[in-house]
């Protein structure tokens, strides 16, 4: 069973990601051109000022990531064969299903009640996944597997890879473009999470749990009723809220992963396992 990211990537991520790449590349070309032109004209002060800004930004970014890594190691709980082995197996199984050569290092941290998870890269080449304690308390194992698959999706889809992330970086200065690209990435990762979970119901309720946040109510959640709320979102106000948000509405995410599942042919091995029953 092979996973093909090109068949799973959401069309909006493809569209806005391409625009971000073109815009970002053009801006970088302009910056480099400005520095080169300043040097040719003998305006060393202008070129040096631009280089100082660039290296200062890079140094601050590197130092912030190094501090974050140090804090993570000292304050979070690292998942492994001897520490929460069931979570470790979920990450390993998901990474293998997606064809990731490097299994991300996973950490659990005290979130003070906030349900969240995160994929990131810090200094070096190591990939990481963060899971909050509240998320693990509220979700069941199948939902957790979906969340892990979603975060693995950011890694397998190349959202954190260099140099592409750096090339796209200037595109965020264009109003609404960066937010649209971010929403597309989240929809892609919801699909990947469903692929890893192999359980559409877990994907839908896992997304609804982000809105509900109650372990007590988890087993009672009705994703069909929740999805119908999407039809109730006011058109104009909902549109303005959407274009400034980096995450799709929870109701929209449930609707999107449900609609996508219905379009996947049973003969396609790269996507079918998302919705096939998990082996006992």
CSV table of C-alpha atoms in Angstrom, one decimal:
chain,number,residue,atom,x,y,z
A,1,UNK,CA,0.0,0.0,0.0
A,2,UNK,CA,1.6,3.2,-1.2
A,3,UNK,CA,0.6,6.7,-0.1
A,4,UNK,CA,0.5,9.4,-2.9
A,5,UNK,CA,0.4,12.9,-1.5
A,6,UNK,CA,-0.4,14.4,-4.9
A,7,UNK,CA,-3.8,12.5,-4.8
A,8,UNK,CA,-4.6,13.7,-1.3
A,9,UNK,CA,-3.4,17.3,-1.4
A,10,UNK,CA,-6.4,19.7,-1.3
A,11,UNK,CA,-6.9,21.8,-4.5
A,12,UNK,CA,-6.8,25.1,-2.5
A,13,UNK,CA,-3.5,24.2,-1.0
A,14,UNK,CA,-2.1,23.5,-4.5
A,15,UNK,CA,-3.5,26.8,-5.8
A,16,UNK,CA,-2.5,29.1,-3.0
A,17,UNK,CA,0.7,27.3,-2.4
A,18,UNK,CA,1.7,27.9,-6.0
A,19,UNK,CA,0.8,31.6,-5.8
A,20,UNK,CA,2.7,31.9,-2.5
A,21,UNK,CA,5.8,30.3,-4.2
A,22,UNK,CA,5.6,32.6,-7.2
A,23,UNK,CA,5.0,35.7,-5.1
A,24,UNK,CA,7.7,34.8,-2.5
A,25,UNK,CA,10.3,34.0,-5.1
A,26,UNK,CA,9.7,37.3,-6.9
A,27,UNK,CA,10.0,39.2,-3.6
A,28,UNK,CA,13.3,37.4,-2.8
A,29,UNK,CA,14.6,38.2,-6.4
A,30,UNK,CA,13.8,41.8,-5.8
A,31,UNK,CA,15.6,41.8,-2.4
A,32,UNK,CA,18.7,40.2,-3.9
A,33,UNK,CA,18.5,42.5,-6.9
A,34,UNK,CA,18.3,45.5,-4.6
A,35,UNK,CA,21.4,44.3,-2.8
A,36,UNK,CA,23.3,43.6,-6.0
A,37,UNK,CA,22.3,46.9,-7.6
A,38,UNK,CA,23.4,48.8,-4.4
A,39,UNK,CA,26.8,47.1,-4.6
A,40,UNK,CA,27.2,48.0,-8.3
A,41,UNK,CA,26.4,51.6,-7.6
A,42,UNK,CA,28.8,51.7,-4.7
A,43,UNK,CA,26.0,52.2,-2.2
A,44,UNK,CA,27.6,49.9,0.4
A,45,UNK,CA,25.6,51.3,3.3
A,46,UNK,CA,22.3,50.2,1.7
A,47,UNK,CA,23.6,46.7,0.8
A,48,UNK,CA,25.1,46.3,4.3
A,49,UNK,CA,21.9,47.5,6.0
A,50,UNK,CA,19.8,44.9,4.0
A,51,UNK,CA,22.2,42.1,4.9
A,52,UNK,CA,22.2,43.1,8.5
A,53,UNK,CA,18.4,43.0,8.6
A,54,UNK,CA,18.4,39.6,7.0
A,55,UNK,CA,21.0,38.0,9.2
A,56,UNK,CA,19.5,39.6,12.3
A,57,UNK,CA,16.1,38.1,11.4
A,58,UNK,CA,17.8,34.7,10.8
A,59,UNK,CA,19.8,34.7,14.0
A,60,UNK,CA,16.7,35.7,16.1
A,61,UNK,CA,14.7,32.9,14.4
A,62,UNK,CA,17.4,30.3,15.0
A,63,UNK,CA,17.9,31.4,18.6
A,64,UNK,CA,14.1,31.2,19.3
A,65,UNK,CA,13.9,27.7,17.9
A,66,UNK,CA,16.9,26.6,19.9
A,67,UNK,CA,15.3,28.0,23.1
A,68,UNK,CA,12.1,26.3,22.2
A,69,UNK,CA,13.9,22.9,21.8
A,70,UNK,CA,15.7,23.3,25.1
A,71,UNK,CA,12.4,24.2,26.9
A,72,UNK,CA,10.6,21.2,25.2
A,73,UNK,CA,13.2,18.7,26.3
A,74,UNK,CA,13.2,20.0,29.9
A,75,UNK,CA,9.5,20.5,30.4
A,76,UNK,CA,7.6,18.2,28.1
A,77,UNK,CA,7.3,14.4,28.3
A,78,UNK,CA,9.0,12.6,25.4
A,79,UNK,CA,7.1,9.7,23.9
A,80,UNK,CA,9.0,6.5,23.2
A,81,UNK,CA,9.0,2.7,23.6
A,82,UNK,CA,9.3,3.1,27.4
A,83,UNK,CA,7.1,6.2,27.8
A,84,UNK,CA,3.5,6.0,26.6
A,85,UNK,CA,4.3,3.1,24.2
A,86,UNK,CA,0.8,3.1,22.8
A,87,UNK,CA,1.2,6.7,21.5
A,88,UNK,CA,4.7,5.8,20.2
A,89,UNK,CA,3.2,2.9,18.2
A,90,UNK,CA,0.5,5.2,16.8
A,91,UNK,CA,3.2,7.6,15.5
A,92,UNK,CA,5.4,4.8,14.2
A,93,UNK,CA,2.5,3.1,12.4
A,94,UNK,CA,1.3,6.4,10.9
A,95,UNK,CA,4.7,7.5,9.7
A,96,UNK,CA,5.3,4.1,8.0
A,97,UNK,CA,1.8,4.3,6.4
A,98,UNK,CA,2.7,7.7,4.9
A,99,UNK,CA,6.2,6.6,3.8
A,100,UNK,CA,8.1,9.0,6.1
A,101,UNK,CA,11.7,7.9,6.4
A,102,UNK,CA,12.1,9.8,9.6
A,103,UNK,CA,9.7,9.2,12.5
A,104,UNK,CA,8.9,12.5,14.2
A,105,UNK,CA,9.8,12.7,17.9
A,106,UNK,CA,6.6,13.2,19.9
A,107,UNK,CA,6.1,15.1,23.1
A,108,UNK,CA,3.1,15.4,25.4
A,109,UNK,CA,2.8,18.7,27.4
A,110,UNK,CA,0.4,20.2,30.0
A,111,UNK,CA,-1.9,22.5,28.1
A,112,UNK,CA,-4.0,23.7,31.1
A,113,UNK,CA,-7.1,22.5,29.4
A,114,UNK,CA,-6.4,23.6,25.8
A,115,UNK,CA,-7.0,20.9,23.1
A,116,UNK,CA,-4.3,21.2,20.5
A,117,UNK,CA,-1.6,19.5,18.6
A,118,UNK,CA,1.3,20.8,16.5
A,119,UNK,CA,3.9,19.7,13.9
A,120,UNK,CA,7.2,21.6,13.8
A,121,UNK,CA,10.8,21.5,13.0
A,122,UNK,CA,13.3,23.3,15.2
A,123,UNK,CA,17.1,23.4,14.9
A,124,UNK,CA,18.6,20.6,13.0
A,125,UNK,CA,16.7,18.1,10.8
A,126,UNK,CA,14.6,16.4,13.5
A,127,UNK,CA,10.9,16.5,13.0
A,128,UNK,CA,8.5,16.9,16.0
A,129,UNK,CA,4.9,16.4,17.0
A,130,UNK,CA,3.4,18.0,20.1
A,131,UNK,CA,0.2,16.6,21.7
A,132,UNK,CA,-1.5,18.4,24.6
A,133,UNK,CA,-2.7,16.6,27.7
A,134,UNK,CA,-6.2,17.9,27.3
A,135,UNK,CA,-6.4,16.5,23.8
A,136,UNK,CA,-5.4,13.0,25.0
A,137,UNK,CA,-7.8,13.2,27.9
A,138,UNK,CA,-10.8,14.1,25.7
A,139,UNK,CA,-10.2,12.0,22.6
A,140,UNK,CA,-10.4,8.2,22.3
A,141,UNK,CA,-7.6,6.2,20.7
A,142,UNK,CA,-9.1,6.3,17.2
A,143,UNK,CA,-9.5,10.1,17.4
A,144,UNK,CA,-6.0,10.5,18.7
A,145,UNK,CA,-4.8,8.4,15.8
A,146,UNK,CA,-6.5,10.8,13.4
A,147,UNK,CA,-4.9,13.8,15.2
A,148,UNK,CA,-1.5,12.2,15.0
A,149,UNK,CA,-2.1,11.5,11.3
A,150,UNK,CA,-3.1,15.1,10.7
A,151,UNK,CA,0.2,16.3,12.3
A,152,UNK,CA,2.2,13.8,10.4
A,153,UNK,CA,0.5,15.2,7.3
A,154,UNK,CA,2.3,18.5,7.8
A,155,UNK,CA,5.6,16.7,7.6
A,156,UNK,CA,4.8,14.4,4.7
A,157,UNK,CA,3.2,17.2,2.7
A,158,UNK,CA,6.4,19.3,3.0
A,159,UNK,CA,4.8,22.2,4.9
A,160,UNK,CA,7.8,22.5,7.1
A,161,UNK,CA,10.5,21.7,4.6
A,162,UNK,CA,13.3,24.0,3.5
A,163,UNK,CA,13.9,25.8,1.2
A,164,UNK,CA,10.2,25.9,0.1
A,165,UNK,CA,8.9,27.3,3.3
A,166,UNK,CA,11.5,30.1,3.2
A,167,UNK,CA,10.7,30.8,-0.5
A,168,UNK,CA,7.0,31.2,0.4
A,169,UNK,CA,7.6,33.3,3.5
A,170,UNK,CA,7.4,36.7,1.8
A,171,UNK,CA,4.0,35.8,0.4
A,172,UNK,CA,2.5,36.3,3.8
A,173,UNK,CA,2.8,40.0,3.4
A,174,UNK,CA,0.1,39.8,0.7
A,175,UNK,CA,-3.3,40.4,2.5
A,176,UNK,CA,-5.4,37.2,2.9
A,177,UNK,CA,-3.0,35.0,0.8
A,178,UNK,CA,-1.1,33.4,3.7
A,179,UNK,CA,-4.3,32.7,5.5
A,180,UNK,CA,-5.9,31.1,2.5
A,181,UNK,CA,-2.8,28.9,2.0
A,182,UNK,CA,-2.9,27.9,5.7
A,183,UNK,CA,-6.5,26.9,5.4
A,184,UNK,CA,-5.7,24.7,2.4
A,185,UNK,CA,-2.9,23.0,4.3
A,186,UNK,CA,-5.2,22.2,7.1
A,187,UNK,CA,-7.8,20.6,4.8
A,188,UNK,CA,-5.0,18.5,3.2
A,189,UNK,CA,-3.9,17.3,6.6
A,190,UNK,CA,-7.4,16.4,7.6
A,191,UNK,CA,-7.5,14.1,4.6
A,192,UNK,CA,-4.1,12.6,5.7
A,193,UNK,CA,-5.4,12.1,9.2
A,194,UNK,CA,-8.4,10.2,7.9
A,195,UNK,CA,-6.0,8.1,5.8
A,196,UNK,CA,-4.0,7.2,8.9
A,197,UNK,CA,-7.0,6.6,11.2
A,198,UNK,CA,-8.7,4.5,8.5
A,199,UNK,CA,-11.9,5.5,10.2
A,200,UNK,CA,-14.1,8.3,8.8
A,201,UNK,CA,-16.2,8.5,12.0
A,202,UNK,CA,-13.1,9.0,14.1
A,203,UNK,CA,-12.0,11.8,11.7
A,204,UNK,CA,-15.3,13.6,11.9
A,205,UNK,CA,-15.7,13.3,15.7
A,206,UNK,CA,-12.1,14.1,16.2
A,207,UNK,CA,-12.6,17.4,14.4
A,208,UNK,CA,-15.8,18.0,16.3
A,209,UNK,CA,-14.0,17.4,19.6
A,210,UNK,CA,-11.9,20.4,18.9
A,211,UNK,CA,-15.1,22.5,19.0
A,212,UNK,CA,-16.7,20.6,21.9
A,213,UNK,CA,-13.7,19.8,24.2
A,214,UNK,CA,-15.6,17.6,26.6
A,215,UNK,CA,-14.4,14.1,27.4
A,216,UNK,CA,-17.7,13.4,29.0
A,217,UNK,CA,-19.7,14.3,25.9
A,218,UNK,CA,-17.3,12.6,23.5
A,219,UNK,CA,-19.3,9.4,23.0
A,220,UNK,CA,-22.5,11.3,22.5
A,221,UNK,CA,-21.2,13.5,19.7
A,222,UNK,CA,-23.3,13.5,16.4
A,223,UNK,CA,-21.0,14.7,13.6
A,224,UNK,CA,-24.0,14.7,11.2
A,225,UNK,CA,-25.8,17.3,13.3
A,226,UNK,CA,-22.6,19.3,13.7
A,227,UNK,CA,-21.9,19.3,10.0
A,228,UNK,CA,-25.4,20.7,9.4
A,229,UNK,CA,-24.4,23.8,11.4
A,230,UNK,CA,-22.2,24.7,8.4
A,231,UNK,CA,-25.4,25.6,6.5
A,232,UNK,CA,-26.4,28.0,9.3
A,233,UNK,CA,-23.2,30.1,9.1
A,234,UNK,CA,-24.2,33.7,8.0
A,235,UNK,CA,-23.0,34.3,4.5
A,236,UNK,CA,-21.4,37.7,4.7
A,237,UNK,CA,-20.1,37.6,8.2
A,238,UNK,CA,-18.9,34.0,7.7
A,239,UNK,CA,-17.0,35.0,4.6
A,240,UNK,CA,-15.2,37.9,6.4
A,241,UNK,CA,-14.3,35.6,9.3
A,242,UNK,CA,-13.0,33.0,6.9
A,243,UNK,CA,-10.7,35.2,4.9
A,244,UNK,CA,-8.8,36.4,8.0
A,245,UNK,CA,-8.6,33.0,9.6
A,246,UNK,CA,-5.7,30.6,9.2
A,247,UNK,CA,-7.9,27.6,10.1
A,248,UNK,CA,-11.1,26.5,8.4
A,249,UNK,CA,-14.3,26.5,10.4
A,250,UNK,CA,-14.7,23.3,12.4
A,251,UNK,CA,-18.0,22.7,10.7
A,252,UNK,CA,-16.4,23.2,7.3
A,253,UNK,CA,-13.6,20.7,8.1
A,254,UNK,CA,-16.1,18.0,9.0
A,255,UNK,CA,-18.0,18.7,5.8
A,256,UNK,CA,-14.9,18.7,3.7
A,257,UNK,CA,-13.4,15.4,4.9
A,258,UNK,CA,-16.8,13.8,4.6
A,259,UNK,CA,-17.3,15.0,1.0
A,260,UNK,CA,-13.8,13.9,0.1
A,261,UNK,CA,-14.3,10.4,1.4
A,262,UNK,CA,-17.3,10.0,-0.8
A,263,UNK,CA,-15.2,10.7,-3.9
A,264,UNK,CA,-12.6,8.1,-3.3
A,265,UNK,CA,-12.9,5.0,-5.4
A,266,UNK,CA,-12.5,1.7,-3.5
A,267,UNK,CA,-10.0,0.5,-6.1
A,268,UNK,CA,-7.5,3.3,-5.3
A,269,UNK,CA,-5.0,1.9,-2.9
A,270,UNK,CA,-3.5,5.2,-2.0
A,271,UNK,CA,-6.7,6.6,-0.4
A,272,UNK,CA,-9.1,3.7,0.2
A,273,UNK,CA,-7.6,2.5,3.5
A,274,UNK,CA,-8.7,5.8,5.2
A,275,UNK,CA,-12.3,4.5,5.2
A,276,UNK,CA,-11.8,0.8,5.4
A,277,UNK,CA,-12.4,-0.9,8.7
A,278,UNK,CA,-9.3,-1.2,10.8
A,279,UNK,CA,-8.1,-4.8,11.3
A,280,UNK,CA,-8.9,-6.3,14.7
